[in-house]
Amino acid sequence: WYQRRVRAGKGLVATLRPAWSTIKCKIFDAGITNKLYGYIGESCTDKNEMILLRIYGNNTSFIIDRKRELQTHLKLNKTGFASKVYCTINNGYLYGFVDGNTLTADSVRDPNIAPIIARSIAQMHCNVPVTNSEPIFYSTLGSWLKQLPDDLTSGKLVVLKNIIKDKGTLVDELEALNGKITGKSDLQIGFCHNDLLLENIIHNSGDQTISFIDYEYGNTNYLSFDLGNHFDEYAGVETVDFSRYPDESYQKWWLKIYLEEVHKQKDLGPVSDDEVENLLKEVNFFSLCGHIWWGVWAAFQTLNSDVDFDFAGYSKLKLGEYFKQKEKFFNHI
């Protein structure tokens, strides 16, 4: 099966790059949703010429709108935030490579890199147009929950038995979160990446730029969700350490840089301390939303994915952290 994928990819790339007489294939194994292969001519010295083949993960169409993902990639390319799309296939598509290094637990905090990340996210939030005005947090998480069985504490998901009673526990939490959200009328809404984990952010040390990859969850959402979820991701995925979550001092520093770029993009005046304080509260509340979002997602993946990753363990970690931090952050908005 693997060899068939590699050969099929080479055939497509040979059509796109007929000058490449010999094509090499590289497997990118960091992703936990899709399969990713990179193709480049053996004599080609420019990594930016590489063409990527994304093969969608098993059963992921139940939780990811693949048509919308492609439209999002095309839209982001048009606004300068994503690479070129070359062609589509039944279960994936081919697109351009983004050169650079994925972030690490150390580089995401680097005082020279973190400001670039903050400004780049602000630029994306301000400049990518949205096609619908309704934030997807509630509807998407609700849809994922509907597809899960009522019993989430046995079989492959037995690790959750000490965290939740059943699916109803998570449904109740979603309703409680949404009640807080709908009670606050001034939350900023716009295009969000919705998956700003370290591996989806590329730093190019040559020109000191940040690029974002993997847009399958990109859509209209609360901007503070993107920020809170990004701070959640400081903990990592393969080796999770929630003590890496940024403290208040760091967050204020980072969020001020973000807001300064937003003000620059919108031609507004100076950023006030009150703006930073208010955004800080929103971001920490939405960090809770990020934990339950990916905890439910991982539960679904446990039952459906063929990717070699401990989704059940990850679901346990994310839902456990949600309940651990709920008392601290739930009333921040």
Short mmCIF file of C-alpha atoms in Angstrom, two decimals:
data_model
loop_
_atom_site.label_atom_id
_atom_site.label_comp_id
_atom_site.label_asym_id
_atom_site.label_seq_id
_atom_site.Cartn_x
_atom_site.Cartn_y
_atom_site.Cartn_z
CA TRP A 1 0.00 0.00 0.00
CA TYR A 2 2.83 2.39 0.90
CA GLN A 3 4.72 1.59 -2.32
CA ARG A 4 1.56 2.15 -4.39
CA ARG A 5 1.14 5.59 -2.80
CA VAL A 6 4.75 6.51 -3.54
CA ARG A 7 4.50 5.36 -7.18
CA ALA A 8 1.18 7.14 -7.70
CA GLY A 9 2.63 10.34 -6.30
CA LYS A 10 5.70 10.08 -8.54
CA GLY A 11 3.48 9.66 -11.57
CA LEU A 12 1.53 12.82 -10.79
CA VAL A 13 4.68 14.82 -10.05
CA ALA A 14 6.33 13.59 -13.28
CA THR A 15 3.41 15.10 -15.17
CA LEU A 16 3.81 18.40 -13.35
CA ARG A 17 7.62 18.42 -13.63
CA PRO A 18 8.53 16.59 -16.89
CA ALA A 19 12.10 17.94 -16.69
CA TRP A 20 12.74 15.85 -13.57
CA SER A 21 14.14 12.62 -15.01
CA THR A 22 14.60 11.04 -11.58
CA ILE A 23 12.29 11.89 -8.69
CA LYS A 24 13.09 11.31 -5.03
CA CYS A 25 10.44 10.82 -2.35
CA LYS A 26 10.61 11.91 1.27
CA ILE A 27 8.12 10.82 3.94
CA PHE A 28 7.03 13.44 6.46
CA ASP A 29 5.96 11.55 9.58
CA ALA A 30 5.20 14.37 12.04
CA GLY A 31 1.49 14.63 11.18
CA ILE A 32 -1.17 12.70 13.09
CA THR A 33 -4.14 13.26 10.76
CA ASN A 34 -2.89 12.75 7.20
CA LYS A 35 -0.09 11.04 5.29
CA LEU A 36 2.39 13.43 3.68
CA TYR A 37 4.99 12.75 0.97
CA GLY A 38 7.46 15.16 -0.61
CA TYR A 39 8.79 14.79 -4.19
CA ILE A 40 11.74 16.56 -5.78
CA GLY A 41 14.02 16.03 -8.76
CA GLU A 42 17.25 14.24 -7.88
CA SER A 43 19.34 17.03 -9.38
CA CYS A 44 17.18 19.85 -7.98
CA THR A 45 18.98 21.93 -5.33
CA ASP A 46 16.12 24.29 -4.41
CA LYS A 47 13.94 22.77 -1.70
CA ASN A 48 11.22 25.27 -2.56
CA GLU A 49 10.67 23.28 -5.77
CA MET A 50 9.49 20.27 -3.77
CA ILE A 51 5.89 19.17 -4.34
CA LEU A 52 3.92 17.72 -1.45
CA LEU A 53 1.27 15.02 -1.71
CA ARG A 54 -1.25 14.99 1.12
CA ILE A 55 -3.26 11.77 1.53
CA TYR A 56 -6.25 12.21 3.80
CA GLY A 57 -6.36 10.10 6.96
CA ASN A 58 -8.81 7.23 7.35
CA ASN A 59 -12.39 8.39 8.11
CA THR A 60 -11.27 12.00 8.60
CA SER A 61 -13.95 13.21 6.16
CA PHE A 62 -16.40 12.70 9.03
CA ILE A 63 -14.74 15.50 11.02
CA ILE A 64 -13.04 17.56 8.28
CA ASP A 65 -14.79 19.21 5.34
CA ARG A 66 -12.19 18.42 2.68
CA LYS A 67 -13.83 20.63 0.04
CA ARG A 68 -13.66 23.57 2.42
CA GLU A 69 -10.05 22.74 3.31
CA LEU A 70 -9.07 23.02 -0.36
CA GLN A 71 -11.00 26.26 -0.76
CA THR A 72 -9.27 27.61 2.35
CA HIS A 73 -5.84 26.70 1.00
CA LEU A 74 -6.62 28.44 -2.30
CA LYS A 75 -7.91 31.51 -0.46
CA LEU A 76 -4.82 31.66 1.76
CA ASN A 77 -2.57 31.31 -1.28
CA LYS A 78 -4.36 34.22 -2.93
CA THR A 79 -3.76 36.40 0.13
CA GLY A 80 -0.11 35.34 0.46
CA PHE A 81 -0.43 33.00 3.44
CA ALA A 82 -0.14 29.58 1.76
CA SER A 83 1.73 27.76 -1.00
CA LYS A 84 0.41 26.98 -4.49
CA VAL A 85 -2.07 24.13 -5.08
CA TYR A 86 -1.14 22.09 -8.15
CA CYS A 87 -3.93 19.54 -8.47
CA THR A 88 -6.42 17.43 -6.53
CA ILE A 89 -6.98 13.67 -6.38
CA ASN A 90 -9.82 11.63 -4.90
CA ASN A 91 -8.31 11.41 -1.43
CA GLY A 92 -5.88 14.32 -1.30
CA TYR A 93 -4.07 16.99 -3.25
CA LEU A 94 -0.65 18.22 -4.35
CA TYR A 95 0.75 21.59 -3.30
CA GLY A 96 3.94 23.56 -2.83
CA PHE A 97 6.54 23.09 -0.12
CA VAL A 98 7.23 25.77 2.52
CA ASP A 99 10.92 25.92 3.44
CA GLY A 100 11.97 26.38 7.05
CA ASN A 101 11.90 24.65 10.42
CA THR A 102 8.83 23.65 12.37
CA LEU A 103 8.71 25.21 15.81
CA THR A 104 9.90 23.40 18.90
CA ALA A 105 9.09 23.89 22.59
CA ASP A 106 12.17 26.12 22.76
CA SER A 107 11.94 28.06 19.50
CA VAL A 108 8.30 29.05 20.04
CA ARG A 109 9.48 30.99 23.10
CA ASP A 110 12.59 32.44 21.47
CA PRO A 111 12.42 36.22 22.09
CA ASN A 112 13.46 36.80 18.48
CA ILE A 113 10.92 34.38 16.97
CA ALA A 114 7.86 34.75 19.22
CA PRO A 115 7.19 38.36 18.12
CA ILE A 116 7.24 37.27 14.47
CA ILE A 117 4.69 34.56 15.30
CA ALA A 118 2.43 37.06 17.10
CA ARG A 119 2.57 39.54 14.21
CA SER A 120 2.02 36.84 11.59
CA ILE A 121 -1.08 35.51 13.35
CA ALA A 122 -2.39 39.08 13.63
CA GLN A 123 -1.82 39.63 9.91
CA MET A 124 -3.70 36.43 9.09
CA HIS A 125 -6.58 37.40 11.39
CA CYS A 126 -6.84 40.83 9.80
CA ASN A 127 -6.36 40.03 6.11
CA VAL A 128 -7.89 36.65 5.25
CA PRO A 129 -11.54 37.15 4.25
CA VAL A 130 -14.24 34.95 5.74
CA THR A 131 -16.97 33.25 3.71
CA ASN A 132 -19.39 32.83 6.59
CA SER A 133 -20.02 34.94 9.68
CA GLU A 134 -20.84 32.18 12.17
CA PRO A 135 -17.98 30.95 14.41
CA ILE A 136 -17.51 27.20 14.10
CA PHE A 137 -16.52 26.34 17.67
CA TYR A 138 -19.94 25.27 18.92
CA SER A 139 -21.27 23.69 15.71
CA THR A 140 -18.07 21.76 14.93
CA LEU A 141 -17.53 20.39 18.42
CA GLY A 142 -21.23 19.53 18.61
CA SER A 143 -20.97 17.63 15.33
CA TRP A 144 -17.96 15.65 16.54
CA LEU A 145 -19.77 14.74 19.75
CA LYS A 146 -22.83 13.52 17.84
CA GLN A 147 -20.64 11.06 15.94
CA LEU A 148 -19.22 9.54 19.12
CA PRO A 149 -20.94 6.70 21.01
CA ASP A 150 -22.59 7.48 24.35
CA ASP A 151 -20.14 5.20 26.13
CA LEU A 152 -16.72 6.88 26.05
CA THR A 153 -15.20 5.00 28.98
CA SER A 154 -14.74 1.44 27.71
CA GLY A 155 -12.95 -0.40 24.93
CA LYS A 156 -10.33 1.77 23.24
CA LEU A 157 -11.42 4.74 25.36
CA VAL A 158 -11.25 3.03 28.75
CA VAL A 159 -8.53 5.52 29.75
CA LEU A 160 -11.24 8.21 30.02
CA LYS A 161 -13.21 6.41 32.74
CA ASN A 162 -11.71 8.45 35.57
CA ILE A 163 -12.23 11.78 33.75
CA ILE A 164 -15.80 11.69 32.40
CA LYS A 165 -18.95 9.70 33.11
CA ASP A 166 -20.12 9.43 29.49
CA LYS A 167 -20.58 11.56 26.38
CA GLY A 168 -23.25 13.56 28.19
CA THR A 169 -20.53 15.02 30.42
CA LEU A 170 -18.84 16.58 27.42
CA VAL A 171 -22.13 17.74 25.89
CA ASP A 172 -22.91 19.55 29.15
CA GLU A 173 -19.47 21.17 29.16
CA LEU A 174 -19.92 22.37 25.59
CA GLU A 175 -23.27 23.93 26.46
CA ALA A 176 -21.77 25.64 29.51
CA LEU A 177 -18.89 27.06 27.46
CA ASN A 178 -21.22 28.24 24.73
CA GLY A 179 -23.42 29.90 27.32
CA LYS A 180 -20.45 31.98 28.46
CA ILE A 181 -19.49 32.79 24.87
CA THR A 182 -22.95 33.89 23.74
CA GLY A 183 -23.24 36.04 26.85
CA LYS A 184 -20.29 38.16 25.72
CA SER A 185 -21.22 40.25 22.69
CA ASP A 186 -17.86 41.90 21.95
CA LEU A 187 -15.79 38.83 21.07
CA GLN A 188 -13.82 39.41 17.85
CA ILE A 189 -14.62 37.03 15.00
CA GLY A 190 -12.65 36.36 11.82
CA PHE A 191 -10.67 33.78 9.91
CA CYS A 192 -8.81 31.42 12.24
CA HIS A 193 -6.32 28.66 11.52
CA ASN A 194 -7.79 26.73 14.48
CA ASP A 195 -4.81 24.36 14.71
CA LEU A 196 -1.76 26.45 15.55
CA LEU A 197 0.30 23.66 17.07
CA LEU A 198 4.08 23.89 16.85
CA GLU A 199 4.37 21.57 13.84
CA ASN A 200 2.00 23.76 11.82
CA ILE A 201 4.16 26.88 12.15
CA ILE A 202 7.28 27.17 9.97
CA HIS A 203 10.11 29.57 10.78
CA ASN A 204 12.44 30.54 7.95
CA SER A 205 15.66 31.68 9.61
CA GLY A 206 16.99 33.11 6.35
CA ASP A 207 14.40 35.84 5.86
CA GLN A 208 12.99 35.68 9.42
CA THR A 209 9.44 34.90 8.35
CA ILE A 210 6.69 32.69 9.74
CA SER A 211 4.40 30.54 7.59
CA PHE A 212 1.41 28.45 8.59
CA ILE A 213 0.62 25.04 7.12
CA ASP A 214 -2.24 22.49 7.33
CA TYR A 215 -5.49 24.39 6.96
CA GLU A 216 -8.04 21.59 7.30
CA TYR A 217 -9.66 23.24 10.32
CA GLY A 218 -9.31 26.82 9.05
CA ASN A 219 -12.60 28.71 9.18
CA THR A 220 -14.48 31.54 10.86
CA ASN A 221 -14.06 31.46 14.61
CA TYR A 222 -13.39 33.55 17.70
CA LEU A 223 -9.94 35.07 17.25
CA SER A 224 -9.16 34.43 20.91
CA PHE A 225 -9.69 30.71 20.28
CA ASP A 226 -6.74 30.73 17.87
CA LEU A 227 -4.59 32.49 20.46
CA GLY A 228 -5.64 30.39 23.46
CA ASN A 229 -5.22 27.20 21.50
CA HIS A 230 -1.78 28.32 20.32
CA PHE A 231 -0.70 28.86 23.93
CA ASP A 232 -2.09 25.39 24.77
CA GLU A 233 0.18 23.98 22.08
CA TYR A 234 3.29 25.20 23.86
CA ALA A 235 2.87 21.91 25.76
CA GLY A 236 3.63 19.87 22.63
CA VAL A 237 1.88 16.84 21.15
CA GLU A 238 4.25 13.86 21.10
CA THR A 239 5.57 14.65 24.59
CA VAL A 240 3.00 16.78 26.41
CA ASP A 241 4.09 19.02 29.28
CA PHE A 242 1.37 21.44 30.38
CA SER A 243 3.80 23.30 32.62
CA ARG A 244 5.01 24.97 29.42
CA TYR A 245 1.76 26.93 29.20
CA PRO A 246 2.85 30.61 29.19
CA ASP A 247 2.51 32.53 32.43
CA GLU A 248 0.62 35.82 32.68
CA SER A 249 3.67 38.02 32.24
CA TYR A 250 4.71 36.26 29.03
CA GLN A 251 1.17 36.31 27.67
CA LYS A 252 0.82 40.06 28.25
CA TRP A 253 4.10 40.68 26.44
CA TRP A 254 3.07 38.43 23.51
CA LEU A 255 -0.51 39.71 23.30
CA LYS A 256 0.62 43.33 23.25
CA ILE A 257 2.78 42.58 20.20
CA TYR A 258 -0.20 40.85 18.59
CA LEU A 259 -2.50 43.80 19.31
CA GLU A 260 0.06 46.32 18.07
CA GLU A 261 0.10 44.51 14.73
CA VAL A 262 -3.71 44.39 14.64
CA HIS A 263 -3.80 48.15 15.26
CA LYS A 264 -1.20 48.67 12.54
CA GLN A 265 -3.22 46.60 10.05
CA LYS A 266 -6.41 48.49 10.89
CA ASP A 267 -4.76 51.91 11.19
CA LEU A 268 -5.75 52.32 14.83
CA GLY A 269 -4.04 54.19 17.66
CA PRO A 270 -1.82 52.89 20.47
CA VAL A 271 -2.70 49.70 22.35
CA SER A 272 -4.02 50.34 25.85
CA ASP A 273 -3.31 48.29 28.96
CA ASP A 274 -7.05 47.57 29.23
CA GLU A 275 -7.04 45.99 25.76
CA VAL A 276 -4.22 43.68 26.75
CA GLU A 277 -5.97 42.74 30.02
CA ASN A 278 -9.27 42.02 28.30
CA LEU A 279 -7.64 39.92 25.59
CA LEU A 280 -5.66 38.04 28.24
CA LYS A 281 -8.90 36.98 29.95
CA GLU A 282 -10.49 35.90 26.68
CA VAL A 283 -7.43 33.93 25.61
CA ASN A 284 -7.24 31.98 28.86
CA PHE A 285 -10.94 31.17 28.68
CA PHE A 286 -10.54 29.94 25.11
CA SER A 287 -7.55 27.86 26.14
CA LEU A 288 -10.18 25.72 27.89
CA CYS A 289 -12.10 25.50 24.63
CA GLY A 290 -8.94 24.32 22.90
CA HIS A 291 -8.45 21.50 25.40
CA ILE A 292 -11.97 20.11 25.09
CA TRP A 293 -11.93 20.61 21.30
CA TRP A 294 -8.85 18.44 20.79
CA GLY A 295 -9.82 16.04 23.56
CA VAL A 296 -13.04 15.20 21.70
CA TRP A 297 -11.19 15.14 18.38
CA ALA A 298 -8.68 12.65 19.76
CA ALA A 299 -11.50 10.45 21.08
CA PHE A 300 -12.96 10.31 17.58
CA GLN A 301 -9.55 9.55 16.09
CA THR A 302 -9.08 6.74 18.62
CA LEU A 303 -12.08 4.97 17.13
CA ASN A 304 -11.40 5.75 13.47
CA SER A 305 -7.79 6.60 12.59
CA ASP A 306 -5.16 4.17 11.29
CA VAL A 307 -2.31 6.58 12.10
CA ASP A 308 0.24 5.21 14.58
CA PHE A 309 -0.42 7.60 17.47
CA ASP A 310 -1.81 7.22 20.99
CA PHE A 311 -5.01 9.20 20.38
CA ALA A 312 -6.71 7.76 23.48
CA GLY A 313 -3.83 8.87 25.68
CA TYR A 314 -3.87 12.31 24.08
CA SER A 315 -7.63 12.61 24.62
CA LYS A 316 -7.12 11.74 28.29
CA LEU A 317 -4.44 14.40 28.64
CA LYS A 318 -6.44 17.16 26.93
CA LEU A 319 -9.73 16.46 28.71
CA GLY A 320 -7.90 16.06 32.00
CA GLU A 321 -6.26 19.46 31.55
CA TYR A 322 -9.63 20.99 30.64
CA PHE A 323 -11.17 19.92 33.96
CA LYS A 324 -7.99 20.84 35.85
CA GLN A 325 -7.98 24.42 34.52
CA LYS A 326 -11.75 24.95 34.35
CA GLU A 327 -12.12 26.54 37.78
CA LYS A 328 -9.24 28.89 37.07
CA PHE A 329 -10.30 30.14 33.63
CA PHE A 330 -14.03 29.42 33.11
CA ASN A 331 -15.21 32.77 34.52
CA HIS A 332 -12.63 34.86 32.67
CA ILE A 333 -15.35 36.10 30.32
#
